[in-house]
mmCIF file of C-alpha atoms in Angstrom:
data_model
loop_
_atom_site.group_PDB
_atom_site.id
_atom_site.type_symbol
_atom_site.label_atom_id
_atom_site.label_comp_id
_atom_site.label_asym_id
_atom_site.label_seq_id
_atom_site.Cartn_x
_atom_site.Cartn_y
_atom_site.Cartn_z
ATOM 1 C CA PHE O 54 29.305 -27.221 31.643
ATOM 2 C CA VAL O 55 27.706 -24.048 32.677
ATOM 3 C CA LEU O 56 27.340 -23.481 36.479
ATOM 4 C CA PRO O 57 24.746 -21.340 37.842
ATOM 5 C CA SER O 58 26.800 -19.968 40.239
ATOM 6 C CA PRO O 59 30.621 -20.461 41.642
ATOM 7 C CA GLN O 60 31.499 -24.054 42.990
ATOM 8 C CA GLY O 61 33.089 -26.885 43.187
ATOM 9 C CA VAL O 62 33.119 -29.605 40.429
ATOM 10 C CA THR O 63 34.436 -33.399 39.787
ATOM 11 C CA ILE O 64 34.277 -34.239 36.396
ATOM 12 C CA THR O 65 34.408 -37.874 35.789
ATOM 13 C CA VAL O 66 34.656 -40.348 32.523
ATOM 14 C CA HIS O 67 32.836 -43.647 32.966
ATOM 15 C CA ASP O 68 32.747 -46.730 30.579
ATOM 16 C CA MET O 69 29.234 -48.419 29.233
ATOM 17 C CA LEU O 70 29.021 -50.415 32.251
ATOM 18 C CA GLY O 71 29.116 -47.262 34.757
ATOM 19 C CA ARG O 72 33.049 -48.069 35.592
ATOM 20 C CA GLU O 73 34.574 -44.622 36.586
ATOM 21 C CA VAL O 74 37.635 -44.912 34.023
ATOM 22 C CA LEU O 75 38.944 -41.683 34.694
ATOM 23 C CA ARG O 76 38.501 -38.909 37.575
ATOM 24 C CA ALA O 77 39.924 -35.362 35.239
ATOM 25 C CA ALA O 78 38.945 -32.821 38.105
ATOM 26 C CA GLU O 79 38.062 -33.310 41.901
ATOM 27 C CA GLY O 80 36.349 -30.247 43.523
ATOM 28 C CA ILE O 81 37.803 -28.081 41.278
ATOM 29 C CA TRP O 82 36.248 -24.725 41.967
ATOM 30 C CA TYR O 83 34.777 -22.739 39.165
ATOM 31 C CA GLY O 84 32.687 -19.584 38.507
ATOM 32 C CA GLN O 85 29.554 -18.771 36.946
ATOM 33 C CA GLY O 86 29.257 -19.501 33.418
ATOM 34 C CA THR O 87 30.602 -22.045 30.829
ATOM 35 C CA HIS O 88 33.420 -23.850 31.015
ATOM 36 C CA ALA O 89 35.405 -26.331 28.971
ATOM 37 C CA LEU O 90 38.246 -28.707 30.393
ATOM 38 C CA PRO O 91 40.548 -30.302 28.054
ATOM 39 C CA LEU O 92 40.887 -34.236 29.055
ATOM 40 C CA ARG O 93 43.747 -36.767 28.803
ATOM 41 C CA LEU O 94 42.639 -39.752 27.204
ATOM 42 C CA GLY O 95 45.651 -41.685 25.991
ATOM 43 C CA GLY O 96 44.997 -44.358 28.406
ATOM 44 C CA LEU O 97 41.201 -45.144 27.491
ATOM 45 C CA ALA O 98 40.527 -47.538 24.761
ATOM 46 C CA PRO O 99 38.660 -46.712 21.767
ATOM 47 C CA GLY O 100 34.874 -46.887 22.222
ATOM 48 C CA MET O 101 31.459 -45.026 24.075
ATOM 49 C CA TYR O 102 32.433 -43.160 27.361
ATOM 50 C CA GLU O 103 29.878 -40.694 29.220
ATOM 51 C CA VAL O 104 31.497 -37.741 30.833
ATOM 52 C CA CYS O 105 30.138 -36.795 34.317
ATOM 53 C CA ALA O 106 30.104 -33.428 35.763
ATOM 54 C CA VAL O 107 29.086 -33.059 39.054
ATOM 55 C CA GLY O 108 28.932 -30.035 41.465
ATOM 56 C CA ALA O 109 26.181 -28.172 43.818
ATOM 57 C CA GLY O 110 23.158 -28.534 41.944
ATOM 58 C CA LEU O 111 24.359 -29.445 38.987
ATOM 59 C CA VAL O 112 24.881 -33.181 37.628
ATOM 60 C CA SER O 113 25.405 -32.971 33.529
ATOM 61 C CA HIS O 114 26.754 -36.134 31.201
ATOM 62 C CA ALA O 115 27.981 -35.968 27.809
ATOM 63 C CA PRO O 116 28.732 -38.829 25.719
ATOM 64 C CA LEU O 117 31.972 -39.482 24.439
ATOM 65 C CA ILE O 118 33.309 -41.279 21.598
ATOM 66 C CA ILE O 119 37.302 -42.507 21.319
ATOM 67 C CA ARG O 120 38.100 -43.630 17.919
#
């Protein structure tokens, strides 16, 4: 995800029904720029998910496929 300014970010993973299945970060402070966060996905079943990053003025979604 890319941040235009420093801010707290919450990163969640949702199943295709929109249910939150993992909260990877909550209010973690990141500086301006491009960031990557490794996710621990061991407890999730194979399938399609959506990763959401939400902050002040930021809402970013990315598809995730677990095989």
